[in-house]
XYZ file of C-alpha atoms in Angstrom:
773
model
C 119.162 189.413 141.787
C 122.432 190.192 143.465
C 123.423 192.714 146.054
C 124.839 195.255 143.661
C 121.523 195.492 141.852
C 119.480 196.275 144.940
C 120.098 200.052 145.286
C 119.528 200.549 141.573
C 116.310 198.550 141.602
C 114.965 200.626 144.464
C 115.764 203.935 142.791
C 115.372 203.091 139.112
C 112.498 203.651 136.715
C 109.686 205.387 138.493
C 111.538 206.334 141.655
C 108.433 205.713 143.689
C 109.930 203.291 146.187
C 111.503 206.138 148.111
C 108.224 208.006 148.276
C 105.747 205.144 148.644
C 104.441 203.761 151.889
C 106.969 202.629 154.440
C 105.978 198.998 154.147
C 106.970 198.960 150.485
C 110.645 199.572 151.261
C 112.480 196.299 151.956
C 113.828 195.893 155.461
C 117.628 195.554 155.642
C 119.197 194.495 158.902
C 121.814 196.673 160.548
C 124.577 194.083 160.201
C 123.970 193.697 156.501
C 123.884 197.433 155.938
C 127.123 197.921 157.909
C 128.885 195.136 156.041
C 127.779 196.556 152.750
C 129.031 200.051 153.535
C 132.359 198.727 154.750
C 132.928 196.691 151.604
C 131.771 199.134 148.929
C 131.319 202.422 150.649
C 132.464 204.831 147.954
C 131.068 202.920 145.006
C 127.671 202.428 146.591
C 127.412 206.072 147.567
C 128.388 207.145 144.084
C 125.950 204.749 142.489
C 123.171 205.991 144.785
C 123.902 209.600 143.922
C 124.064 208.877 140.194
C 120.853 206.861 140.307
C 119.026 209.517 142.292
C 120.228 212.252 139.937
C 119.179 210.254 136.909
C 115.787 209.526 138.478
C 115.127 213.175 139.254
C 116.231 214.164 135.772
C 113.934 211.580 134.202
C 111.031 212.689 136.371
C 111.634 216.360 135.786
C 112.117 216.066 132.037
C 113.554 218.718 129.785
C 111.115 221.422 130.870
C 112.427 221.572 134.434
C 109.252 220.441 136.203
C 109.219 219.056 139.723
C 109.660 215.303 140.264
C 106.417 213.366 139.997
C 105.366 210.767 142.550
C 104.478 207.508 140.812
C 102.318 204.861 142.455
C 100.478 201.760 141.307
C 97.352 202.255 139.240
C 95.203 200.170 141.595
C 95.759 202.695 144.393
C 93.658 205.207 142.435
C 90.551 202.988 142.402
C 87.421 204.515 143.902
C 85.635 203.096 146.968
C 88.808 201.514 148.364
C 88.059 202.957 151.812
C 84.781 200.987 151.890
C 86.572 197.624 151.873
C 88.920 198.027 154.826
C 88.383 195.755 157.766
C 89.627 192.881 159.896
C 89.274 190.463 156.951
C 92.688 191.705 155.836
C 94.370 190.334 159.000
C 92.123 187.567 160.327
C 93.471 184.014 159.963
C 92.047 182.440 156.837
C 90.656 179.516 158.878
C 88.664 181.930 161.031
C 87.447 183.740 157.930
C 86.214 180.423 156.492
C 84.402 179.643 159.743
C 82.711 183.043 159.750
C 81.613 182.485 156.162
C 79.996 179.149 157.093
C 78.171 180.776 160.018
C 77.045 183.623 157.772
C 75.500 181.194 155.282
C 73.888 178.879 157.849
C 70.211 179.783 158.447
C 70.377 178.167 161.887
C 73.011 180.629 163.111
C 70.530 183.418 163.775
C 67.379 181.328 164.124
C 67.397 181.681 167.901
C 69.650 182.795 170.661
C 70.120 179.177 171.733
C 71.780 178.383 168.414
C 74.164 181.314 168.582
C 77.796 180.351 169.181
C 78.780 181.025 172.786
C 80.807 184.193 173.257
C 82.287 184.775 176.643
C 82.365 188.394 177.622
C 84.860 189.937 179.947
C 83.549 190.536 183.481
C 84.597 194.158 183.138
C 82.740 194.623 179.854
C 79.790 196.981 180.376
C 76.319 196.172 179.196
C 75.789 196.741 175.505
C 74.303 200.028 174.469
C 73.779 201.810 171.207
C 76.171 204.659 172.025
C 79.051 202.205 172.211
C 77.945 200.644 168.947
C 78.061 203.995 167.200
C 81.550 204.581 168.474
C 82.652 201.308 166.912
C 84.312 202.965 163.930
C 86.507 204.947 166.319
C 87.551 201.814 168.235
C 89.454 200.222 165.395
C 92.444 201.231 163.407
C 93.582 199.213 160.412
C 97.187 199.458 161.542
C 96.542 198.640 165.169
C 98.592 195.666 166.382
C 95.995 194.906 169.058
C 93.135 194.016 166.785
C 92.346 190.863 168.733
C 92.119 192.594 172.115
C 89.886 195.260 170.621
C 87.429 192.584 169.471
C 87.120 191.273 173.019
C 86.097 194.712 174.310
C 83.287 195.198 171.799
C 79.704 194.960 173.025
C 77.528 192.141 171.787
C 75.671 192.968 168.572
C 71.994 193.773 168.798
C 69.588 190.883 168.181
C 68.258 190.463 164.657
C 64.518 191.190 164.387
C 62.325 188.304 163.221
C 61.306 188.223 159.559
C 57.811 188.080 158.153
C 56.031 184.742 158.420
C 57.100 182.565 155.509
C 60.232 184.645 154.887
C 63.822 183.624 155.598
C 66.186 185.628 157.778
C 68.700 187.423 155.529
C 72.390 186.745 156.199
C 74.221 189.503 158.127
C 76.790 189.998 155.334
C 76.103 189.576 151.642
C 77.176 186.007 150.741
C 78.599 187.094 147.387
C 80.946 189.722 148.757
C 81.846 187.493 151.738
C 82.831 184.637 149.417
C 84.777 187.076 147.279
C 86.897 188.529 150.081
C 87.566 185.061 151.497
C 88.657 183.787 148.104
C 90.693 186.947 147.456
C 92.430 186.631 150.791
C 93.428 183.024 150.044
C 94.502 183.723 146.455
C 96.649 186.738 147.298
C 98.264 185.007 150.272
C 99.191 182.098 148.016
C 100.419 184.473 145.308
C 102.578 186.288 147.848
C 104.144 183.016 148.950
C 104.907 182.048 145.342
C 106.371 185.449 144.565
C 108.598 185.359 147.637
C 109.748 181.838 146.768
C 110.628 182.920 143.237
C 112.640 185.886 144.529
C 114.366 184.329 147.525
C 114.826 180.734 146.336
C 113.073 179.283 149.385
C 111.035 176.123 149.108
C 107.469 176.023 150.376
C 108.496 174.017 153.455
C 111.308 176.434 154.316
C 109.046 179.453 153.858
C 106.357 178.050 156.144
C 108.861 176.833 158.732
C 109.937 178.826 161.734
C 106.750 180.337 163.076
C 104.029 178.991 160.808
C 104.027 181.633 158.160
C 105.262 184.651 160.075
C 103.280 187.566 161.446
C 99.536 187.171 160.807
C 100.358 184.255 158.505
C 101.840 186.687 155.962
C 104.505 185.240 153.613
C 106.146 188.604 153.033
C 106.365 189.097 156.799
C 107.701 185.569 157.157
C 110.544 186.220 154.733
C 111.526 189.317 156.699
C 111.444 187.291 159.910
C 113.845 184.784 158.374
C 116.309 187.582 157.625
C 115.734 187.485 153.870
C 115.035 190.511 151.714
C 112.379 190.020 149.002
C 114.596 192.051 146.658
C 117.414 189.514 146.949
C 119.053 186.959 149.222
C 121.020 189.570 151.164
C 121.062 187.679 154.454
C 122.593 184.573 152.901
C 119.827 182.305 154.265
C 117.605 180.018 152.235
C 118.350 177.320 149.715
C 121.906 176.500 148.813
C 120.869 175.176 145.415
C 119.742 177.942 143.091
C 116.420 177.583 141.286
C 116.479 177.349 137.533
C 115.214 180.286 135.494
C 112.333 178.210 134.166
C 111.190 177.218 137.668
C 111.348 180.835 138.821
C 109.237 181.850 135.819
C 106.680 179.134 136.543
C 106.356 180.248 140.148
C 105.795 183.844 139.061
C 103.358 182.799 136.346
C 101.350 180.825 138.923
C 101.392 183.829 141.278
C 100.139 186.078 138.466
C 97.394 183.569 137.654
C 96.131 183.716 141.240
C 96.345 187.522 141.314
C 94.352 187.751 138.092
C 91.681 185.465 139.535
C 91.454 187.713 142.590
C 91.129 190.878 140.499
C 88.426 189.245 138.390
C 86.416 188.455 141.511
C 86.512 192.028 142.910
C 89.139 194.506 141.813
C 88.422 196.936 144.668
C 88.853 194.357 147.432
C 91.869 192.889 145.639
C 93.501 196.312 145.409
C 93.073 196.780 149.158
C 94.580 193.362 149.871
C 97.499 193.831 147.455
C 98.400 197.100 149.140
C 98.923 195.171 152.379
C 101.767 193.254 150.728
C 104.103 196.179 150.124
C 106.447 195.727 147.178
C 106.216 191.947 146.891
C 103.926 192.239 143.847
C 105.448 195.308 142.218
C 107.136 193.685 139.230
C 105.942 190.067 139.300
C 103.608 190.541 136.296
C 106.192 192.590 134.422
C 108.769 189.817 134.823
C 106.307 187.248 133.480
C 105.567 189.443 130.462
C 109.269 189.640 129.633
C 109.292 185.877 129.170
C 105.768 185.496 127.745
C 104.449 188.797 126.275
C 101.096 187.188 125.380
C 100.195 185.994 128.892
C 96.646 187.306 129.417
C 96.704 187.043 133.207
C 100.029 188.887 133.371
C 98.667 191.684 131.173
C 95.617 192.075 133.398
C 97.643 192.123 136.620
C 100.298 194.451 135.183
C 97.508 196.858 134.238
C 96.720 197.268 137.945
C 100.322 197.243 139.188
C 101.878 199.562 136.620
C 103.320 202.729 138.188
C 101.752 205.971 136.935
C 101.972 209.611 138.110
C 99.968 210.054 141.293
C 96.417 211.413 140.867
C 96.752 211.409 137.083
C 95.053 208.145 136.206
C 92.964 209.594 133.364
C 95.963 211.179 131.657
C 98.161 208.104 132.144
C 95.712 205.314 131.308
C 94.164 204.151 128.063
C 91.928 201.203 127.299
C 94.373 199.629 124.848
C 95.389 196.759 127.138
C 91.788 196.026 128.095
C 90.719 196.154 124.446
C 93.326 193.498 123.660
C 92.158 191.341 126.560
C 88.523 191.584 125.459
C 89.440 190.616 121.893
C 91.359 187.612 123.242
C 88.672 186.504 125.739
C 85.340 188.213 124.980
C 83.530 185.881 127.386
C 85.281 187.375 130.441
C 82.789 189.935 131.727
C 85.318 191.201 134.284
C 87.323 192.842 131.488
C 84.265 194.869 130.462
C 83.768 195.930 134.070
C 87.357 197.139 134.368
C 87.232 198.931 131.023
C 84.010 200.669 132.066
C 85.697 201.919 135.236
C 88.601 203.275 133.175
C 86.134 205.026 130.861
C 84.608 206.700 133.932
C 88.022 207.954 135.008
C 88.511 209.364 131.507
C 85.058 211.053 131.536
C 83.900 208.771 128.724
C 80.598 207.912 130.337
C 78.669 206.720 127.287
C 81.320 204.088 126.590
C 81.339 203.186 130.295
C 77.584 202.630 130.478
C 77.784 200.608 127.264
C 80.349 198.263 128.820
C 78.429 197.971 132.084
C 75.150 197.311 130.261
C 76.647 194.609 128.030
C 78.285 192.829 130.972
C 75.063 193.097 132.995
C 72.957 191.566 130.219
C 75.416 188.724 129.733
C 75.588 188.053 133.467
C 71.812 187.839 133.707
C 71.667 185.581 130.670
C 74.235 183.257 132.228
C 72.265 183.170 135.473
C 69.027 182.307 133.653
C 70.784 179.548 131.732
C 72.232 178.193 134.963
C 68.820 178.263 136.645
C 67.253 176.470 133.704
C 69.947 173.801 133.810
C 69.503 173.343 137.568
C 65.730 173.038 137.162
C 66.085 170.343 134.501
C 68.617 168.514 136.655
C 66.267 168.678 139.644
C 63.344 167.325 137.623
C 65.492 164.491 136.293
C 66.720 163.657 139.786
C 63.174 163.623 141.164
C 61.994 161.307 138.408
C 64.839 158.870 139.079
C 64.091 158.957 142.798
C 60.391 158.240 142.206
C 61.204 155.311 139.912
C 63.607 153.893 142.518
C 60.955 154.188 145.221
C 58.376 152.379 143.107
C 60.854 149.613 142.322
C 61.745 149.170 145.992
C 58.076 149.150 146.918
C 57.329 146.508 144.294
C 60.104 144.299 145.639
C 58.763 144.704 149.147
C 61.969 146.154 150.497
C 61.742 149.525 152.090
C 65.024 149.418 153.934
C 68.354 150.487 152.496
C 70.426 148.344 154.896
C 73.063 151.063 155.154
C 73.413 151.445 151.376
C 73.654 154.786 149.608
C 70.510 156.222 148.012
C 69.902 155.631 144.271
C 71.414 158.985 143.248
C 74.652 158.042 145.004
C 74.615 160.877 147.533
C 73.023 161.486 150.859
C 70.898 164.588 151.240
C 71.487 166.296 154.587
C 68.525 167.070 156.732
C 67.312 170.653 156.739
C 67.848 172.235 160.178
C 64.732 172.680 162.206
C 63.598 175.807 163.991
C 62.174 176.199 167.466
C 58.756 174.883 166.413
C 60.170 171.846 164.671
C 59.528 173.303 161.235
C 62.393 173.355 158.705
C 64.271 176.636 158.549
C 63.880 178.663 155.390
C 66.999 179.387 153.366
C 67.432 182.924 152.087
C 67.533 183.239 148.271
C 70.943 184.947 148.381
C 72.476 181.723 149.768
C 70.989 179.419 147.131
C 73.014 178.279 144.089
C 70.831 180.262 141.671
C 71.544 183.573 143.440
C 73.008 186.345 141.252
C 76.762 186.308 140.803
C 78.585 189.059 142.728
C 79.429 190.816 139.464
C 75.739 191.581 138.842
C 75.210 193.965 141.790
C 78.691 195.370 141.140
C 77.669 196.345 137.613
C 74.377 197.839 138.794
C 76.184 200.022 141.301
C 78.876 201.061 138.827
C 76.362 201.943 136.112
C 74.235 203.932 138.554
C 77.311 205.841 139.702
C 78.311 206.437 136.062
C 74.911 207.977 135.277
C 75.197 210.363 138.227
C 78.783 211.291 137.438
C 77.863 211.843 133.786
C 75.197 214.353 134.823
C 77.667 216.141 137.091
C 80.269 216.185 134.301
C 77.852 217.752 131.803
C 76.853 220.462 134.293
C 80.460 221.229 135.202
C 81.483 221.407 131.527
C 78.658 223.828 130.749
C 79.541 226.039 133.735
C 83.239 226.162 132.842
C 82.368 227.059 129.262
C 80.094 229.809 130.543
C 82.811 231.123 132.840
C 85.418 230.968 130.083
C 87.636 228.577 132.033
C 89.486 225.679 130.436
C 89.920 222.690 132.708
C 93.371 221.164 132.541
C 95.583 218.901 134.642
C 97.152 220.606 137.657
C 100.707 220.147 138.894
C 99.722 218.573 142.216
C 96.693 216.715 140.878
C 94.210 218.945 142.745
C 90.692 219.037 141.307
C 89.110 222.250 140.086
C 86.291 223.555 142.279
C 83.660 225.972 141.037
C 83.873 228.027 144.230
C 87.532 228.898 143.606
C 87.284 230.278 140.065
C 89.324 233.484 140.132
C 89.485 234.392 136.452
C 85.943 233.374 135.537
C 83.483 235.697 133.874
C 80.958 235.479 136.723
C 83.046 234.178 139.616
C 81.588 230.688 139.998
C 79.665 229.398 142.989
C 79.560 231.676 146.031
C 80.015 230.562 149.634
C 77.674 231.750 152.415
C 75.825 234.227 150.189
C 72.438 234.866 151.810
C 70.570 234.808 148.497
C 71.823 231.424 147.341
C 74.802 229.697 145.749
C 74.724 232.050 142.734
C 73.792 235.253 144.504
C 70.667 237.335 144.253
C 67.820 235.968 142.202
C 67.499 237.936 138.976
C 71.140 239.007 139.094
C 73.454 238.687 136.087
C 75.080 235.472 137.362
C 71.808 233.664 138.044
C 70.393 234.845 134.735
C 73.398 233.633 132.748
C 73.593 230.285 134.556
C 69.846 229.734 134.245
C 69.893 230.473 130.537
C 72.478 227.739 129.965
C 71.504 225.065 132.492
C 67.719 225.440 132.105
C 67.813 225.025 128.342
C 65.075 222.414 127.695
C 67.116 219.744 125.925
C 70.039 220.088 128.350
C 67.749 219.955 131.374
C 65.925 216.903 130.035
C 69.255 215.114 129.534
C 70.325 215.800 133.119
C 66.953 214.748 134.514
C 67.031 211.521 132.508
C 70.515 210.622 133.753
C 69.516 211.280 137.365
C 66.422 209.089 137.084
C 68.469 206.284 135.508
C 70.953 206.565 138.361
C 68.164 206.218 140.937
C 66.793 203.215 139.045
C 70.113 201.359 139.046
C 70.904 202.166 142.666
C 67.466 200.940 143.731
C 68.021 197.697 141.820
C 71.386 197.346 143.529
C 69.818 197.931 146.949
C 67.043 195.436 146.210
C 69.618 192.612 146.386
C 69.855 193.129 150.165
C 66.828 192.453 152.334
C 65.868 194.669 155.238
C 64.081 193.781 158.473
C 62.272 196.636 160.199
C 61.309 196.784 163.846
C 58.580 198.721 165.590
C 60.504 201.624 167.007
C 59.555 205.058 168.265
C 61.803 206.386 165.509
C 58.953 205.560 163.091
C 56.124 206.607 165.376
C 53.499 208.255 163.138
C 52.380 210.432 166.059
C 55.703 212.268 165.882
C 55.719 214.810 163.093
C 58.113 214.368 160.211
C 60.142 217.437 161.195
C 61.216 215.773 164.449
C 62.211 212.615 162.617
C 64.187 214.591 160.023
C 66.029 216.395 162.820
C 66.957 213.120 164.481
C 68.017 211.684 161.120
C 70.309 214.660 160.482
C 71.921 214.475 163.917
C 72.462 210.759 163.390
C 73.911 211.203 159.890
C 76.165 214.012 161.051
C 77.530 211.900 163.895
C 78.365 208.916 161.686
C 79.614 211.133 158.879
C 83.171 210.234 157.771
C 85.752 212.546 159.289
C 83.459 213.718 162.103
C 85.382 214.587 165.276
C 83.201 217.075 167.145
C 79.535 216.092 166.814
C 78.477 213.328 169.224
C 75.739 210.910 168.260
C 72.263 211.623 169.632
C 70.989 209.430 172.419
C 69.491 206.242 170.940
C 65.759 205.987 171.262
C 65.924 202.262 172.027
C 68.559 199.603 172.599
C 67.603 197.901 169.338
C 68.456 199.416 165.961
C 65.325 200.310 163.994
C 66.456 198.346 160.926
C 68.626 195.376 160.050
C 70.047 195.046 156.528
C 72.385 192.598 154.891
C 75.738 194.364 154.791
C 77.555 195.314 151.605
C 80.542 197.697 151.545
C 78.901 199.907 148.881
C 75.438 200.063 150.431
C 75.937 203.393 152.223
C 77.354 204.992 149.078
C 74.367 203.807 147.073
C 71.760 205.125 149.521
C 73.302 208.587 149.696
C 73.750 208.662 145.917
C 69.971 208.310 145.674
C 69.595 211.252 148.057
C 71.958 213.356 145.930
C 69.940 212.519 142.802
C 66.711 213.495 144.548
C 68.260 216.801 145.613
C 69.307 217.532 142.036
C 65.773 216.665 140.896
C 64.463 219.119 143.541
C 62.352 216.289 144.935
C 62.457 217.684 148.458
C 59.121 216.006 149.204
C 60.678 212.617 148.497
C 63.984 213.467 150.177
C 62.397 213.671 153.637
C 61.192 210.039 153.977
C 64.217 208.756 152.059
C 66.568 210.621 154.397
C 64.830 209.217 157.484
C 64.954 205.716 156.021
C 68.642 206.017 155.064
C 69.708 207.360 158.461
C 67.909 204.519 160.256
C 69.387 201.937 157.907
C 72.966 203.209 158.193
C 72.649 203.347 161.979
C 71.843 199.623 162.090
C 74.259 198.614 159.329
C 77.057 196.429 160.660
C 79.837 194.599 158.853
C 81.450 193.306 162.061
C 83.608 191.266 162.332
C 84.665 191.351 158.666
C 84.403 194.977 157.529
C 84.985 198.339 159.138
C 82.375 201.097 158.688
C 82.758 202.533 155.181
C 83.887 206.069 154.430
C 81.262 207.157 151.914
C 82.023 210.083 149.629
C 78.334 210.494 148.745
C 77.418 210.672 152.431
C 79.951 213.444 153.058
C 78.805 215.323 149.945
C 75.114 215.124 150.813
C 75.633 216.502 154.323
C 77.970 219.190 152.944
C 75.328 220.314 150.431
C 72.786 220.645 153.245
C 75.208 222.699 155.324
C 76.059 224.964 152.401
C 72.373 225.536 151.619
C 71.554 226.226 155.268
C 74.403 228.732 155.487
C 73.799 230.408 152.135
C 70.081 230.387 151.230
C 68.008 232.482 153.593
C 64.693 231.549 151.987
C 65.372 227.910 152.781
C 65.812 228.423 156.527
C 62.611 230.342 157.186
C 60.084 228.781 159.608
C 58.246 225.843 158.064
C 54.652 224.716 158.506
C 55.434 222.422 161.443
C 57.290 225.038 163.456
C 55.917 225.464 166.973
C 53.377 228.248 167.132
C 52.434 227.959 163.465
C 50.825 224.541 163.147
C 50.212 221.540 165.323
C 49.056 219.219 162.576
C 50.993 216.930 160.383
C 52.389 217.972 157.039
C 50.171 217.116 154.085
C 52.910 215.146 152.354
C 53.344 212.878 155.356
C 50.085 211.083 154.714
C 50.617 210.990 150.961
C 54.150 209.572 151.070
C 54.521 206.451 153.258
C 57.893 206.295 154.922
C 57.930 202.538 155.400
C 55.856 199.634 154.336
C 53.813 197.918 156.991
C 55.419 195.020 158.762
C 58.922 193.686 158.721
C 60.991 192.077 156.050
C 60.657 194.639 153.262
C 63.352 195.511 150.792
C 65.359 198.663 151.287
C 64.800 199.498 147.635
C 61.409 200.979 148.531
C 63.077 203.892 150.289
C 62.907 206.456 147.508
C 59.770 208.040 146.139
C 59.054 208.711 142.459
C 60.270 212.008 140.987
C 57.984 214.988 141.491
C 55.309 215.625 138.895
C 55.266 218.956 137.023
C 52.042 219.908 138.782
C 53.524 219.527 142.237
C 52.787 222.486 144.479
C 55.894 224.658 144.787
C 54.825 225.805 148.241
C 54.816 222.207 149.371
C 58.275 221.678 147.869
C 59.613 224.808 149.581
C 58.098 223.769 152.885
C 59.748 220.359 152.598
C 63.083 222.020 151.829
C 62.744 224.167 154.937
C 61.964 221.099 157.061
C 65.093 219.437 155.669
C 67.349 222.452 156.365
C 65.877 223.415 159.763
C 68.069 221.090 161.912
C 71.130 222.040 159.851
C 70.575 225.744 160.444
C 69.927 225.077 164.138
C 73.236 223.213 164.499
C 75.097 226.046 162.722
C 73.474 228.591 165.033
C 74.482 226.596 168.121
C 78.073 226.416 166.907
C 78.186 230.165 166.303
C 76.781 230.927 169.761
C 79.252 228.553 171.407
C 82.167 230.117 169.561
C 81.005 233.611 170.541
C 80.633 232.599 174.196
C 84.110 231.100 174.257
C 85.556 234.224 172.665
C 83.845 236.575 175.106
C 84.923 234.446 178.074
C 88.504 234.393 176.850
C 88.570 230.609 176.964
C 91.526 229.121 175.200
C 90.116 227.089 172.389
C 91.262 223.503 172.262
C 93.011 222.812 168.953
C 90.719 220.865 166.682
C 91.989 217.607 165.229
C 93.095 217.611 161.642
C 89.941 217.083 159.603
C 90.500 216.773 155.879
C 87.190 217.342 154.060
C 86.084 214.198 152.286
C 83.680 215.841 149.860
C 84.857 216.433 146.336
C 84.134 219.070 143.677
C 80.680 217.570 143.070
C 79.335 219.703 145.933
C 79.836 222.964 144.030
C 78.419 221.447 140.835
C 75.273 220.364 142.680
C 74.908 223.812 144.223
C 75.363 225.507 140.841
C 72.651 223.286 139.362
C 70.248 223.950 142.234
C 70.964 227.695 142.241
C 70.359 228.032 138.503
C 67.503 225.607 137.829
C 65.446 224.966 140.967
C 65.956 227.585 143.680
C 64.706 230.527 141.567
C 61.418 228.661 141.080
C 61.016 228.451 144.870
C 61.456 232.171 145.502
């Protein structure tokens, strides 16, 4: 690529390079830019103007629409914000060391075996308030990541497991191995891509600073004064690479990228976005030479530029269908195609793909376990025969020779009492592959989204509104229906989300949404979603401690209030609600970390709300709040930004501010009753002892004979702290207004909840709330 092609390549085709992130625009030094303008000032300016005009014309089309921003398809993937963290910048050697410590059962066996960490003399004593402010300490773009680590308080000690049980690893071994492998693969792919573009050898690229900033090849090439779009600076090799060698380098880079995407496409998308434009066209260039390259097709599917926020309209499953026909044994292709089906609202096809891949993954694991068992039995028999032979010969010493099987078995580390340490099942070779919990989570999310889609479609049909793509990609919300027949969901109406019970809107909505077959379909999808999310959660063990947070002498209303204050404080986007004072210095629960764990727990809560299982929501909410408070992905992951968490809290706030029957005094209100709620004894919040699985958090769906008064009372207990917080805010605002205090400008807080909130409220207002009146 020569100099004259550079402006055209930046502006051509999709025109997104001018509008993408700043790191995707190649850096050109001032001397080079000045020399270029002096040599071809008029021609370059004219070419730039012509290219820009052509780009705008192509984007606008013949109908005169506005230019469309085009970005890579992988930037539209859901749950990307859950995978951010220091693993994107940490040296790969340190990441490998952390992985070894995470897998070693001796790491957390006792404090004496913990690696020494020297704290700064000015570092205050650890406390839970600092821990909860951890997500505000870090910024992904902060250049002082290392200094921020040194100022963090020491993590809380891990509670001991049950006798005979192994301590679970702090971070899920599957996802930890995946991100480590992805980091190495994408770093190597970036180096190969830069070499193919710039003509640098591997030794020249790694020279001069050991790989550049943070060991990044694309940063290294900028440091050397070379532009990834071409050898503008004149540095690098004097002998040009052959076209075949350049193609082989790019093909090898694409092979590594494809392997990373197969491991975890969400984590790979996050890592690829750190590389700017170095991967933009590498797969496309390989396909020009070899159109049948499977890895290049798979990578190009993620890197292809499409109109922003229009993935469903711009994406088909044609490429993935071809890949599956070529390699039907690759379960990752089914996973990706299922995700695309979800984007296209084709949920039956999505669940079919997820189910097939899940069955095949389990079958492969069973076959692998069977093979390992047979190999172990064969090895034991050979060892026993060798021992008998040695005993018959009278020689019991090996004289420094290797054992009969040719390998030496390392000794199992001992604990404090001299007994061998137990190894957690998730670390063993027969543990489920990482794709298995991924598929469980994705299928559970697909079931929930399918139910929401059916409800939204029925409401829009009732309102006489046709849902179509918007110009700016904004999603349609049921609370902003202007031309609808009934006006959609109402905000802050005292009688509920659909207005007064018995009114024309409630009657019409109830007639459609409460139709027996439709209601049964929604209920079935919600129960399937809970089932899959519980199976996903069951892969991660939980250790519970004896904490006053679970004190049975405290009524459930007090625990729900504390759980709400805790959830509100750690809610994504929260800037004004401080965390409540921790009850103890030790978190009440310890759970193996997974980036999607918070999303899964709050998805269960959303399903229980839609099932009107308010009796089961109370203990599940307490359990989830305690678990999320003790959940820690440090020092690999940052706290996740869960959409389900934001939506669940938003639904509670909307119900508390717009359903007066739900905020009436409940049975545990002071002055009415001093006893415990009847459901508290019937529904255990936690199992006795420590070391239980977090999958036991949710209760079964309510039976048809469940007392509606009990359900209403549980709903009031759930909404009581929400209404109290809203009342305190209103009183504070009124006091500031009467005192003439100048209100401090609030930080920009973009709501993270999506249109599912209004759909959930419409379902509750039409199907369940009228039964509680």
